[in-house]
CSV table of C-alpha atoms in Angstrom, one decimal:
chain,number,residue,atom,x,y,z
A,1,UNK,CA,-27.4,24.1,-15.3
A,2,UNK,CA,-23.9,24.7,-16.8
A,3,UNK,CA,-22.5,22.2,-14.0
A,4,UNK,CA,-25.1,19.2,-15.1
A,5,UNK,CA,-22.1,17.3,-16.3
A,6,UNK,CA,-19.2,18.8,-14.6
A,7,UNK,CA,-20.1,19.1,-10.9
A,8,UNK,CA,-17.7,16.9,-8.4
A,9,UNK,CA,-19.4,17.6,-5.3
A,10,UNK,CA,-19.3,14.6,-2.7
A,11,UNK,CA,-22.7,12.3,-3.3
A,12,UNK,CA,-21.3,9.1,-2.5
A,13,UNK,CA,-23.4,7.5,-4.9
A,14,UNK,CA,-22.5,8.9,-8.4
A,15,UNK,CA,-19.5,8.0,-10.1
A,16,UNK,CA,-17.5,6.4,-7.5
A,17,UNK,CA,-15.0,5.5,-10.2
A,18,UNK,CA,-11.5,6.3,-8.7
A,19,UNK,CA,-9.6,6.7,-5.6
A,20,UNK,CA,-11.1,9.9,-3.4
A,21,UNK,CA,-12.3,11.2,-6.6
A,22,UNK,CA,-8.9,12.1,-8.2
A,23,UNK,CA,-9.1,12.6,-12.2
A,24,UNK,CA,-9.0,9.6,-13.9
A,25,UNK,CA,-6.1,10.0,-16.7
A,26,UNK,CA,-5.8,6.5,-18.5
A,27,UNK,CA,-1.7,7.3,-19.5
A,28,UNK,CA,0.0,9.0,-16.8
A,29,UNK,CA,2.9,9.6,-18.9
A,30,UNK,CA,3.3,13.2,-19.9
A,31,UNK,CA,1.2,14.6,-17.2
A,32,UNK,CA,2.5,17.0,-14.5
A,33,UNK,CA,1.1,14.2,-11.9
A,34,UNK,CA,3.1,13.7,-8.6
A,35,UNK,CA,1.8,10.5,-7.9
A,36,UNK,CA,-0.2,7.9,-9.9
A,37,UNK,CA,-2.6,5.2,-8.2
A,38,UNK,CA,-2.5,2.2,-9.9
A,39,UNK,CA,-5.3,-0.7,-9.3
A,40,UNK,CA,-3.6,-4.2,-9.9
A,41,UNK,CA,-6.3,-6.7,-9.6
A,42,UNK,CA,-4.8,-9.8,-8.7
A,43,UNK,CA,-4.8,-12.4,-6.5
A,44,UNK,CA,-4.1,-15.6,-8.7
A,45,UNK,CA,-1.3,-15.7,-5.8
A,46,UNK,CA,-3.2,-16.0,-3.2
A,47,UNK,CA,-2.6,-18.9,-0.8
A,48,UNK,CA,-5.8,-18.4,1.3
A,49,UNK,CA,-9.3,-17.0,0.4
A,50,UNK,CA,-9.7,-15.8,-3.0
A,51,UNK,CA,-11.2,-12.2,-3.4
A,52,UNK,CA,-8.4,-9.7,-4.0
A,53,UNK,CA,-8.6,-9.1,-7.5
A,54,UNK,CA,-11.3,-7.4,-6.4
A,55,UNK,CA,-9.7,-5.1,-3.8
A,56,UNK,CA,-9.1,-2.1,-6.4
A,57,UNK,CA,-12.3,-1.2,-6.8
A,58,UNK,CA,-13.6,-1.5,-3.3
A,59,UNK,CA,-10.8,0.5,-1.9
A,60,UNK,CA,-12.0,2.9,-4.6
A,61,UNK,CA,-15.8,3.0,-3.8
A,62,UNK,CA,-15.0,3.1,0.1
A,63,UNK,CA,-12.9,6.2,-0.2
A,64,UNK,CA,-15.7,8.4,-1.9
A,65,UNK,CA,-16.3,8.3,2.0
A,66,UNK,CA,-12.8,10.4,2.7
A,67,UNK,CA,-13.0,12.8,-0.5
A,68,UNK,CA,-15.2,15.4,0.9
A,69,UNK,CA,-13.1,16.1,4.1
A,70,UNK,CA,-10.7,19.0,2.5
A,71,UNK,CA,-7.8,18.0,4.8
A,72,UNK,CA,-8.2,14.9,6.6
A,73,UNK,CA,-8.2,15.1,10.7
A,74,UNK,CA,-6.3,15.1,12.3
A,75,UNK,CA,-3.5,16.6,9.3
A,76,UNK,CA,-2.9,20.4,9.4
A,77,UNK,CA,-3.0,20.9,5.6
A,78,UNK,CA,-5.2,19.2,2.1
A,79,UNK,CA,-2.8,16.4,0.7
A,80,UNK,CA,-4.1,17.5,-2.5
A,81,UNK,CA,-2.9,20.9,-2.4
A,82,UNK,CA,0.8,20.0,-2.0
A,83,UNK,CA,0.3,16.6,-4.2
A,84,UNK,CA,-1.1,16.2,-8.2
A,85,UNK,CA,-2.7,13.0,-7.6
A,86,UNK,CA,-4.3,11.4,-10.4
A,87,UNK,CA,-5.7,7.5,-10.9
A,88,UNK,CA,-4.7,5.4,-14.2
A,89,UNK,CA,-7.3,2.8,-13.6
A,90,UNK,CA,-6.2,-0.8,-13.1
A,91,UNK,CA,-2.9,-2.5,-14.5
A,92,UNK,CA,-4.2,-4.9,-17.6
A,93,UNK,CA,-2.8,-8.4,-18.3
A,94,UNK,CA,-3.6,-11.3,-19.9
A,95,UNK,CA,-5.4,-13.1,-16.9
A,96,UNK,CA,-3.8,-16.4,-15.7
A,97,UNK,CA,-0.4,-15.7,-16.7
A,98,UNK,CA,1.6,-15.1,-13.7
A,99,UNK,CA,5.1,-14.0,-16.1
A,100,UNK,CA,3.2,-11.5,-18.4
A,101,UNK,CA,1.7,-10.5,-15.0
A,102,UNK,CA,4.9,-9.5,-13.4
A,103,UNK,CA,6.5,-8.3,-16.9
A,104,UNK,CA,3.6,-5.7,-17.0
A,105,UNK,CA,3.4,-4.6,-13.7
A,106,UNK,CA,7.2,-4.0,-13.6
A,107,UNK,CA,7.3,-2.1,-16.7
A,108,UNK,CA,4.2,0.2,-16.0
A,109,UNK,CA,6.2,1.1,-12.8
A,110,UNK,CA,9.4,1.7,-14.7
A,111,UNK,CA,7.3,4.1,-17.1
A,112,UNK,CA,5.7,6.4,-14.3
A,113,UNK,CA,9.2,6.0,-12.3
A,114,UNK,CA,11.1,7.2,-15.1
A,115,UNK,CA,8.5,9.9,-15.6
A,116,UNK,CA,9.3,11.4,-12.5
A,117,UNK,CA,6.4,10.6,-10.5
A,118,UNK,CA,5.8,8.0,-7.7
A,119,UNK,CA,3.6,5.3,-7.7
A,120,UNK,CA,0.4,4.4,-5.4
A,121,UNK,CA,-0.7,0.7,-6.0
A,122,UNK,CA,-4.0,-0.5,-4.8
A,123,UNK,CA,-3.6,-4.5,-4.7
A,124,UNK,CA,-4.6,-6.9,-5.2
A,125,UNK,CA,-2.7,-9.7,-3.7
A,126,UNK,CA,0.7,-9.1,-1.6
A,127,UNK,CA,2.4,-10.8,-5.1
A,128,UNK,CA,2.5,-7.9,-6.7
A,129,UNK,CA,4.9,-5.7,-4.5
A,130,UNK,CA,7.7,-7.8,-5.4
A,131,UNK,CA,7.7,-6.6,-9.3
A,132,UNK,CA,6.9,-3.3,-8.2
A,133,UNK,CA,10.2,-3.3,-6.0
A,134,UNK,CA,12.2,-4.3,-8.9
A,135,UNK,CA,11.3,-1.6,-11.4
A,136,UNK,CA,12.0,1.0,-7.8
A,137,UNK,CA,15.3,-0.4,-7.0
A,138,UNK,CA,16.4,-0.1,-10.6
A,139,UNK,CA,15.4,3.6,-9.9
A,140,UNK,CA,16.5,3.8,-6.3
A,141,UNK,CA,18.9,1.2,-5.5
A,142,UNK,CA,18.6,-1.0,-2.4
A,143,UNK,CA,15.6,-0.1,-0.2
A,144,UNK,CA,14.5,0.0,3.3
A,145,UNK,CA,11.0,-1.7,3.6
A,146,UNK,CA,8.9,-0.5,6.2
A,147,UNK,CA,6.0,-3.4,5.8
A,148,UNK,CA,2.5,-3.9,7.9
A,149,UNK,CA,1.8,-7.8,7.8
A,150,UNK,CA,0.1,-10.8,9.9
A,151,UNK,CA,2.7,-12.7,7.9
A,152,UNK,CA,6.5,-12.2,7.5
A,153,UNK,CA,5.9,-13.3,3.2
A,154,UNK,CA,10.0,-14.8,3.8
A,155,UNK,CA,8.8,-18.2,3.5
A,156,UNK,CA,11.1,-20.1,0.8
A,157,UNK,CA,8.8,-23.3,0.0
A,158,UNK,CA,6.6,-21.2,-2.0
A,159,UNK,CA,6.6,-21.0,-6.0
A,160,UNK,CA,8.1,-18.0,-7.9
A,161,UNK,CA,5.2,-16.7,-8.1
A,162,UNK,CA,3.6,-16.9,-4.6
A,163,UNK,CA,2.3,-13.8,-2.5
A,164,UNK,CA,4.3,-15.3,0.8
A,165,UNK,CA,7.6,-15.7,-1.0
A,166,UNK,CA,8.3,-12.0,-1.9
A,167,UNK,CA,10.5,-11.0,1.1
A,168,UNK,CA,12.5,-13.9,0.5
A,169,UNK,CA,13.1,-13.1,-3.4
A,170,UNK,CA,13.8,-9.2,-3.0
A,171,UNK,CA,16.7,-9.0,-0.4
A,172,UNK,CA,18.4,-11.7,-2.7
A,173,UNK,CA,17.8,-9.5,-5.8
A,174,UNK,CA,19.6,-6.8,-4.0
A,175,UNK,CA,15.6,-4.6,-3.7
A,176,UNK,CA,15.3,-4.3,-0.4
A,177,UNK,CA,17.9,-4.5,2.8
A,178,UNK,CA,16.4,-6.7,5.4
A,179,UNK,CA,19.2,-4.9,8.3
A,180,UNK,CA,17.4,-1.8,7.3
A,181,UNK,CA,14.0,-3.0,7.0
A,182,UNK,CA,10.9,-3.4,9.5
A,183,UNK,CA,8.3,-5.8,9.7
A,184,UNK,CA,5.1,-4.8,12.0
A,185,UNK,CA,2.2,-6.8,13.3
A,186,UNK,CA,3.6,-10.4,12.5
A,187,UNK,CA,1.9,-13.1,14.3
A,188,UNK,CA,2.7,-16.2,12.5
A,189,UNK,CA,5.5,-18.2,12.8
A,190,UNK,CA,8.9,-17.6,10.9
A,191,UNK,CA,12.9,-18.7,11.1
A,192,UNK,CA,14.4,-16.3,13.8
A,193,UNK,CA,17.4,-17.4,12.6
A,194,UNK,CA,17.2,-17.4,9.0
A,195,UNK,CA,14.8,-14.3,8.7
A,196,UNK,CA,17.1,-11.3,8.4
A,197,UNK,CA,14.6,-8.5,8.7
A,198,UNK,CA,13.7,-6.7,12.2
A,199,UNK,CA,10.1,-7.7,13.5
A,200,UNK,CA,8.0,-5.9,16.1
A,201,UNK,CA,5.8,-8.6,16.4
A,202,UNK,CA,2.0,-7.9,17.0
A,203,UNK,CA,2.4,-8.7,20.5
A,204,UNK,CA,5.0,-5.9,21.0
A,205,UNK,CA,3.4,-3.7,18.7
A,206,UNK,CA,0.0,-3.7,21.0
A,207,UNK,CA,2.3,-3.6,24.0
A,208,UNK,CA,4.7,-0.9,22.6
A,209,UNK,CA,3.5,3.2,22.6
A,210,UNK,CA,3.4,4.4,19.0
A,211,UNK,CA,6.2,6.8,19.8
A,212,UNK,CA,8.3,3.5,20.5
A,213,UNK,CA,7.3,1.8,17.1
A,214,UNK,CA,7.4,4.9,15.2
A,215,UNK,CA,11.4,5.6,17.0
A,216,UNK,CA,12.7,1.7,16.4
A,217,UNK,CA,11.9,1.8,12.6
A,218,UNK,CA,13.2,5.5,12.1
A,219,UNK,CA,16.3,4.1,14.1
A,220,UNK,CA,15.9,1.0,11.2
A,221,UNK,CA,15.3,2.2,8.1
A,222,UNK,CA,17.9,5.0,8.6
A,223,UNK,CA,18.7,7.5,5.2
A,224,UNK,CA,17.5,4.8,3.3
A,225,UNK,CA,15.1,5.4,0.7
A,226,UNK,CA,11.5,3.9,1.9
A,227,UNK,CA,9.1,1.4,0.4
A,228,UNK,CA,6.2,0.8,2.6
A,229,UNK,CA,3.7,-1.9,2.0
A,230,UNK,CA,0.9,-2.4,3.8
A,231,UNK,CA,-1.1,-5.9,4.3
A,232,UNK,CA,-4.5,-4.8,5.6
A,233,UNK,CA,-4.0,-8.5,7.9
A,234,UNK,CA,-1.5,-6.8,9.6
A,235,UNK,CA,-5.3,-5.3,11.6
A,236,UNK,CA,-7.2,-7.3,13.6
A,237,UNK,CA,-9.8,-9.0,11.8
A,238,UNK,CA,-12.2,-7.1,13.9
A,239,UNK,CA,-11.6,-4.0,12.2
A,240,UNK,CA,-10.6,-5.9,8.8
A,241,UNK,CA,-12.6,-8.9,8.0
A,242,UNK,CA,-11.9,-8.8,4.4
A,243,UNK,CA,-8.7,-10.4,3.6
A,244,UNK,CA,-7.5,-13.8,2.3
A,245,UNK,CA,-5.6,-14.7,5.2
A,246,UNK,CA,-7.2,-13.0,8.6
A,247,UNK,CA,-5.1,-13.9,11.7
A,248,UNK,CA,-6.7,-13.0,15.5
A,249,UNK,CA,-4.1,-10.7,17.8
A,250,UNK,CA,-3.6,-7.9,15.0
A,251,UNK,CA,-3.3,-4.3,15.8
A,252,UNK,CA,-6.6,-2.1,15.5
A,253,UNK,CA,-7.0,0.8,13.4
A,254,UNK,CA,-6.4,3.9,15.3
A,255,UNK,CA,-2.8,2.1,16.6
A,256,UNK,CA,-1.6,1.9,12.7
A,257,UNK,CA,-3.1,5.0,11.7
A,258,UNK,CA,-1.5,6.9,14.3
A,259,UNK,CA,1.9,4.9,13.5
A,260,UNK,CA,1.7,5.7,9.7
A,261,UNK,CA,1.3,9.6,11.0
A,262,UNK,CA,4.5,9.2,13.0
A,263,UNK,CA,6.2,8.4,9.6
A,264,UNK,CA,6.1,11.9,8.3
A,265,UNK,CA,8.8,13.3,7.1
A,266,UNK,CA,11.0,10.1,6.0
A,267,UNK,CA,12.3,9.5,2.8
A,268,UNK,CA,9.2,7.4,1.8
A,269,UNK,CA,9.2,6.6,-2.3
A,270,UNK,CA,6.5,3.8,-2.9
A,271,UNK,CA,3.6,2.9,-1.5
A,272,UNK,CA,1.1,0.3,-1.7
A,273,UNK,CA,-2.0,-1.2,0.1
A,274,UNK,CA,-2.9,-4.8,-0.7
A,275,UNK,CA,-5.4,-8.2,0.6
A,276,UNK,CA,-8.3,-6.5,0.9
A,277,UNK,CA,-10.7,-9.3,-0.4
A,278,UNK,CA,-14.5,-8.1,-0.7
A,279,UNK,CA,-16.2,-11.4,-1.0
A,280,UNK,CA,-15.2,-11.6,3.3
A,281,UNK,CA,-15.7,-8.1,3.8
A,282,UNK,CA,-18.4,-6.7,6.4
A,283,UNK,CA,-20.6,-3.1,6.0
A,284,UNK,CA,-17.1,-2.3,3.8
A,285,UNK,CA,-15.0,-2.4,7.0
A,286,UNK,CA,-12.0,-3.4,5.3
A,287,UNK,CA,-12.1,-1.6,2.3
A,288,UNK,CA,-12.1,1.8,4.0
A,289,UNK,CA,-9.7,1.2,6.0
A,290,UNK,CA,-7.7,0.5,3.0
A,291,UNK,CA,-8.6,3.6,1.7
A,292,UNK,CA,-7.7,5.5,4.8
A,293,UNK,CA,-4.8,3.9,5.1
A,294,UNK,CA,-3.7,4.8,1.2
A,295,UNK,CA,-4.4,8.2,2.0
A,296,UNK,CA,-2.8,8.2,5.1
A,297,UNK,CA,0.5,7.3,3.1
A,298,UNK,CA,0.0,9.9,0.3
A,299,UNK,CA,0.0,12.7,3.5
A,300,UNK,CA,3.4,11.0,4.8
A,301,UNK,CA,4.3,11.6,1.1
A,302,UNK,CA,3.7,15.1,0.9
A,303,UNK,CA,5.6,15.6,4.5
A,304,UNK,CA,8.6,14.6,2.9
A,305,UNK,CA,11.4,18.0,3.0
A,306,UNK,CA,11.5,17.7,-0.6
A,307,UNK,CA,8.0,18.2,-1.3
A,308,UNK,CA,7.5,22.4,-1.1
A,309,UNK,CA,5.3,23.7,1.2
Protein backbone atom coordinates (compact mmCIF):
# COMPACT_ATOMS: atom_id res chain seq x y z
CA UNK A 1 0.00 0.00 0.00
CA UNK A 2 3.04 2.25 0.49
CA UNK A 3 2.88 2.86 -3.47
CA UNK A 4 -1.02 4.14 -3.42
CA UNK A 5 0.19 7.48 -4.34
CA UNK A 6 3.59 7.06 -5.73
CA UNK A 7 3.33 4.21 -8.25
CA UNK A 8 4.19 5.23 -12.14
CA UNK A 9 3.41 2.14 -13.73
CA UNK A 10 2.06 2.45 -17.41
CA UNK A 11 -2.13 2.47 -17.13
CA UNK A 12 -2.81 4.67 -19.86
CA UNK A 13 -5.68 6.10 -18.21
CA UNK A 14 -4.37 7.75 -14.93
CA UNK A 15 -2.58 10.86 -14.90
CA UNK A 16 -1.69 11.34 -18.42
CA UNK A 17 -0.47 14.83 -17.49
CA UNK A 18 3.02 15.17 -19.37
CA UNK A 19 5.02 14.02 -22.11
CA UNK A 20 5.86 10.02 -21.78
CA UNK A 21 5.42 10.49 -18.14
CA UNK A 22 8.53 12.58 -17.48
CA UNK A 23 8.31 14.58 -13.94
CA UNK A 24 6.52 17.53 -14.22
CA UNK A 25 8.86 20.43 -12.57
CA UNK A 26 6.90 23.76 -13.09
CA UNK A 27 10.60 25.97 -13.15
CA UNK A 28 13.19 24.12 -14.87
CA UNK A 29 15.71 26.57 -13.75
CA UNK A 30 18.10 25.09 -11.14
CA UNK A 31 17.35 21.56 -11.98
CA UNK A 32 20.06 19.16 -13.25
CA UNK A 33 17.51 18.51 -16.35
CA UNK A 34 19.06 17.92 -19.88
CA UNK A 35 16.23 18.78 -21.72
CA UNK A 36 13.02 20.60 -20.92
CA UNK A 37 9.61 20.03 -22.93
CA UNK A 38 7.84 22.98 -23.19
CA UNK A 39 3.85 23.00 -24.36
CA UNK A 40 3.16 26.41 -26.28
CA UNK A 41 -0.46 26.41 -27.04
CA UNK A 42 -0.91 28.53 -29.77
CA UNK A 43 -2.31 28.80 -32.91
CA UNK A 44 -3.78 32.52 -33.05
CA UNK A 45 -1.35 32.29 -36.21
CA UNK A 46 -2.87 29.90 -37.90
CA UNK A 47 -3.91 30.55 -41.55
CA UNK A 48 -5.98 27.34 -41.95
CA UNK A 49 -8.06 25.24 -39.48
CA UNK A 50 -8.01 26.37 -36.04
CA UNK A 51 -7.14 23.63 -33.30
CA UNK A 52 -3.42 23.86 -32.39
CA UNK A 53 -3.53 25.43 -29.22
CA UNK A 54 -4.65 22.43 -28.38
CA UNK A 55 -1.76 20.21 -29.71
CA UNK A 56 0.22 20.15 -26.29
CA UNK A 57 -1.91 18.31 -24.54
CA UNK A 58 -2.77 15.72 -27.05
CA UNK A 59 0.74 15.07 -28.00
CA UNK A 60 0.97 14.56 -24.17
CA UNK A 61 -1.98 12.10 -23.73
CA UNK A 62 -0.98 10.12 -26.98
CA UNK A 63 2.49 9.43 -25.78
CA UNK A 64 1.37 7.65 -22.39
CA UNK A 65 1.12 5.04 -25.34
CA UNK A 66 5.20 5.12 -25.89
CA UNK A 67 6.25 5.47 -22.02
CA UNK A 68 6.02 1.90 -21.06
CA UNK A 69 8.41 0.59 -23.90
CA UNK A 70 11.96 1.02 -21.80
CA UNK A 71 13.90 1.67 -25.05
CA UNK A 72 11.89 2.32 -27.98
CA UNK A 73 12.35 -0.27 -31.10
CA UNK A 74 14.02 -0.20 -32.98
CA UNK A 75 16.90 2.00 -30.66
CA UNK A 76 19.63 -0.07 -28.96
CA UNK A 77 19.53 1.86 -25.53
CA UNK A 78 16.49 3.84 -23.02
CA UNK A 79 16.67 7.67 -24.08
CA UNK A 80 16.03 8.25 -20.59
CA UNK A 81 18.96 6.64 -19.22
CA UNK A 82 21.44 8.91 -21.10
CA UNK A 83 18.90 12.01 -21.03
CA UNK A 84 17.24 13.94 -17.63
CA UNK A 85 14.04 14.83 -19.29
CA UNK A 86 11.65 16.72 -17.47
CA UNK A 87 8.23 18.70 -18.68
CA UNK A 88 7.55 22.42 -17.45
CA UNK A 89 3.90 22.42 -18.48
CA UNK A 90 2.81 24.93 -21.13
CA UNK A 91 4.33 28.43 -21.89
CA UNK A 92 1.61 31.14 -20.26
CA UNK A 93 0.66 34.46 -22.01
CA UNK A 94 -1.80 36.73 -22.00
CA UNK A 95 -4.07 35.19 -24.78
CA UNK A 96 -4.61 37.34 -27.98
CA UNK A 97 -1.51 39.24 -27.83
CA UNK A 98 0.75 38.09 -30.46
CA UNK A 99 3.93 40.63 -29.02
CA UNK A 100 3.73 39.40 -25.33
CA UNK A 101 3.36 35.99 -27.07
CA UNK A 102 6.71 36.07 -28.78
CA UNK A 103 8.39 38.27 -25.78
CA UNK A 104 7.58 35.24 -23.53
CA UNK A 105 8.22 32.48 -25.49
CA UNK A 106 11.71 33.98 -26.41
CA UNK A 107 12.60 34.70 -22.97
CA UNK A 108 11.51 31.27 -21.42
CA UNK A 109 13.94 29.83 -24.01
CA UNK A 110 16.72 32.23 -23.19
CA UNK A 111 16.25 31.08 -19.37
CA UNK A 112 16.50 27.18 -19.99
CA UNK A 113 19.31 28.02 -22.75
CA UNK A 114 21.30 29.86 -20.48
CA UNK A 115 20.73 27.19 -17.87
CA UNK A 116 22.47 24.86 -19.87
CA UNK A 117 19.87 22.69 -20.93
CA UNK A 118 18.07 22.32 -24.42
CA UNK A 119 14.70 22.83 -25.15
CA UNK A 120 11.80 20.43 -26.52
CA UNK A 121 8.72 22.51 -27.62
CA UNK A 122 5.42 20.89 -28.28
CA UNK A 123 3.39 23.45 -30.54
CA UNK A 124 1.17 24.73 -31.05
CA UNK A 125 1.15 26.52 -34.37
CA UNK A 126 4.46 26.64 -36.65
CA UNK A 127 4.60 30.69 -35.29
CA UNK A 128 6.20 29.82 -32.55
CA UNK A 129 9.56 28.41 -33.90
CA UNK A 130 10.51 31.67 -35.06
CA UNK A 131 10.96 33.28 -31.40
CA UNK A 132 12.32 30.18 -30.27
CA UNK A 133 15.15 30.48 -33.01
CA UNK A 134 15.99 33.88 -31.84
CA UNK A 135 16.60 33.28 -28.10
CA UNK A 136 18.93 29.84 -29.83
CA UNK A 137 20.90 31.94 -32.18
CA UNK A 138 21.71 34.43 -29.45
CA UNK A 139 23.06 31.23 -27.80
CA UNK A 140 24.40 29.50 -30.87
CA UNK A 141 24.84 31.84 -33.66
CA UNK A 142 23.55 31.19 -37.17
CA UNK A 143 21.82 27.77 -37.54
CA UNK A 144 21.32 25.08 -40.00
CA UNK A 145 17.51 24.15 -40.08
CA UNK A 146 16.71 20.81 -40.91
CA UNK A 147 12.67 21.40 -41.26
CA UNK A 148 9.75 18.68 -42.08
CA UNK A 149 6.90 20.78 -43.87
CA UNK A 150 3.94 20.49 -46.61
CA UNK A 151 4.75 24.27 -46.79
CA UNK A 152 8.07 25.99 -47.31
CA UNK A 153 6.61 29.00 -44.24
CA UNK A 154 9.09 31.67 -46.77
CA UNK A 155 6.11 33.39 -47.98
CA UNK A 156 6.69 37.32 -47.53
CA UNK A 157 2.85 38.63 -47.90
CA UNK A 158 2.10 37.40 -44.46
CA UNK A 159 1.90 39.68 -41.23
CA UNK A 160 4.77 39.70 -38.52
CA UNK A 161 3.09 37.51 -36.88
CA UNK A 162 2.01 34.78 -39.30
CA UNK A 163 2.95 30.93 -38.98
CA UNK A 164 3.93 30.90 -42.92
CA UNK A 165 6.21 33.88 -42.71
CA UNK A 166 8.86 32.51 -40.22
CA UNK A 167 11.51 31.13 -42.77
CA UNK A 168 11.35 34.33 -44.44
CA UNK A 169 12.02 36.53 -41.10
CA UNK A 170 14.90 34.15 -39.56
CA UNK A 171 17.57 34.03 -42.40
CA UNK A 172 17.22 37.92 -42.43
CA UNK A 173 17.72 38.14 -38.66
CA UNK A 174 20.83 36.22 -39.27
CA UNK A 175 18.95 32.69 -37.18
CA UNK A 176 19.12 30.36 -39.48
CA UNK A 177 21.41 29.89 -42.93
CA UNK A 178 19.16 28.90 -45.72
CA UNK A 179 22.72 27.50 -47.89
CA UNK A 180 22.95 25.28 -45.00
CA UNK A 181 19.51 24.49 -44.28
CA UNK A 182 16.97 21.65 -45.58
CA UNK A 183 13.40 21.70 -46.23
CA UNK A 184 11.63 18.03 -46.58
CA UNK A 185 8.21 17.02 -47.80
CA UNK A 186 7.20 20.51 -49.49
CA UNK A 187 4.36 20.23 -51.87
CA UNK A 188 3.09 23.59 -52.29
CA UNK A 189 4.21 26.12 -54.44
CA UNK A 190 7.17 28.64 -53.59
CA UNK A 191 9.78 31.19 -55.50
CA UNK A 192 12.62 28.84 -56.89
CA UNK A 193 14.27 31.76 -57.32
CA UNK A 194 13.84 33.88 -54.45
CA UNK A 195 13.62 30.83 -51.90
CA UNK A 196 17.22 30.34 -50.76
CA UNK A 197 16.88 27.20 -48.79
CA UNK A 198 17.47 23.45 -50.34
CA UNK A 199 14.08 21.50 -50.85
CA UNK A 200 13.73 17.76 -51.30
CA UNK A 201 10.31 18.15 -52.26
CA UNK A 202 7.72 15.39 -51.27
CA UNK A 203 7.84 14.03 -54.55
CA UNK A 204 11.58 13.32 -54.33
CA UNK A 205 11.46 12.48 -50.85
CA UNK A 206 8.88 9.42 -51.69
CA UNK A 207 11.03 8.75 -54.69
CA UNK A 208 14.49 9.11 -52.87
CA UNK A 209 15.83 5.95 -50.39
CA UNK A 210 16.23 7.33 -46.82
CA UNK A 211 19.94 6.74 -47.03
CA UNK A 212 19.68 9.45 -50.00
CA UNK A 213 17.64 12.06 -47.90
CA UNK A 214 19.38 11.31 -44.69
CA UNK A 215 23.23 11.85 -47.00
CA UNK A 216 21.93 15.28 -49.00
CA UNK A 217 21.05 17.04 -45.62
CA UNK A 218 24.19 15.74 -43.72
CA UNK A 219 26.00 16.97 -46.90
CA UNK A 220 23.71 20.47 -46.13
CA UNK A 221 23.66 21.20 -42.89
CA UNK A 222 27.45 20.52 -42.58
CA UNK A 223 29.26 21.39 -38.78
CA UNK A 224 26.55 23.66 -38.31
CA UNK A 225 24.69 23.58 -35.25
CA UNK A 226 21.04 21.98 -35.85
CA UNK A 227 17.53 23.21 -35.27
CA UNK A 228 14.97 20.78 -36.49
CA UNK A 229 11.35 21.54 -36.64
CA UNK A 230 8.93 19.35 -37.58
CA UNK A 231 5.32 20.26 -39.18
CA UNK A 232 3.34 17.04 -38.61
CA UNK A 233 1.77 18.14 -42.54
CA UNK A 234 4.91 17.36 -43.73
CA UNK A 235 2.93 13.32 -43.45
CA UNK A 236 0.41 12.41 -45.51
CA UNK A 237 -2.90 13.22 -44.16
CA UNK A 238 -3.56 9.66 -44.16
CA UNK A 239 -1.40 8.95 -41.32
CA UNK A 240 -1.99 12.71 -39.92
CA UNK A 241 -5.39 14.03 -40.27
CA UNK A 242 -5.11 16.51 -37.54
CA UNK A 243 -3.43 19.55 -38.75
CA UNK A 244 -4.63 23.07 -39.87
CA UNK A 245 -3.35 22.90 -43.21
CA UNK A 246 -3.38 18.95 -44.49
CA UNK A 247 -1.99 18.69 -48.10
CA UNK A 248 -2.45 15.10 -50.14
CA UNK A 249 1.21 13.60 -51.60
CA UNK A 250 2.99 13.80 -47.97
CA UNK A 251 5.43 11.21 -46.81
CA UNK A 252 4.02 8.33 -44.46
CA UNK A 253 5.21 7.63 -41.21
CA UNK A 254 7.67 4.92 -41.25
CA UNK A 255 9.62 7.02 -44.21
CA UNK A 256 10.14 10.08 -41.58
CA UNK A 257 10.61 8.04 -38.75
CA UNK A 258 13.29 6.08 -40.37
CA UNK A 259 14.82 9.48 -41.75
CA UNK A 260 14.77 11.24 -38.22
CA UNK A 261 16.80 7.82 -37.09
CA UNK A 262 19.39 8.47 -39.90
CA UNK A 263 19.97 11.92 -38.07
CA UNK A 264 21.90 10.41 -35.19
CA UNK A 265 24.78 11.68 -34.30
CA UNK A 266 24.60 15.41 -35.78
CA UNK A 267 25.08 18.37 -33.88
CA UNK A 268 21.19 18.67 -33.26
CA UNK A 269 20.46 21.60 -30.44
CA UNK A 270 16.56 22.35 -30.60
CA UNK A 271 13.78 20.63 -31.40
CA UNK A 272 10.27 21.10 -31.81
CA UNK A 273 6.98 19.38 -33.09
CA UNK A 274 4.10 21.66 -34.11
CA UNK A 275 0.28 21.71 -36.13
CA UNK A 276 -1.12 19.01 -34.66
CA UNK A 277 -4.73 20.26 -34.38
CA UNK A 278 -7.22 17.76 -32.38
CA UNK A 279 -10.53 19.10 -33.36
CA UNK A 280 -9.49 17.18 -37.21
CA UNK A 281 -7.83 14.44 -35.62
CA UNK A 282 -8.94 10.72 -36.10
CA UNK A 283 -8.63 7.61 -33.22
CA UNK A 284 -5.58 10.21 -32.11
CA UNK A 285 -3.63 9.34 -35.34
CA UNK A 286 -1.94 12.54 -35.43
CA UNK A 287 -1.25 13.17 -32.01
CA UNK A 288 0.88 10.02 -31.65
CA UNK A 289 2.73 10.42 -34.25
CA UNK A 290 3.64 13.63 -32.84
CA UNK A 291 4.56 12.09 -29.86
CA UNK A 292 6.68 9.50 -31.66
CA UNK A 293 8.18 11.78 -33.61
CA UNK A 294 9.21 14.12 -30.36
CA UNK A 295 10.70 11.20 -28.94
CA UNK A 296 12.27 10.16 -31.98
CA UNK A 297 14.22 13.55 -31.76
CA UNK A 298 15.14 13.39 -28.03
CA UNK A 299 16.99 9.66 -29.11
CA UNK A 300 18.88 11.73 -32.07
CA UNK A 301 19.66 13.98 -29.09
CA UNK A 302 21.17 11.69 -26.87
CA UNK A 303 23.31 10.18 -30.13
CA UNK A 304 25.02 13.24 -30.22
CA UNK A 305 29.26 12.44 -29.34
CA UNK A 306 28.83 14.89 -26.67
CA UNK A 307 26.33 13.28 -24.76
CA UNK A 308 28.36 10.25 -22.56
CA UNK A 309 27.57 6.96 -23.09
Amino acid sequence: MNDLFTKTDYSLYSNAMTFVRRPYVRNPIGTDADVVVLGVPLDMATSGRPGARLGPDAIRRASVNLAWEGKKFPWTFNVFDKLKVIDSGDLVFDCGDAEDFTYRLEAATSDILKNGKTMLALGGDHFITLPILRAYAKHHGEMALIHFDAHTDTYANGSSYDHGTMFYHAPKEGLISPKHSVQVGIRTEYDYDDHGFNVINAMQANDMSVEEIVAQIKAITGDKPVYITFDIDCLDPAFAPGTGTPVCGGLNSDKVLKIIRGLAGMNVVGMDVVEVSPPYDQSDLTALAGATIALELLYVLASKPTVAD
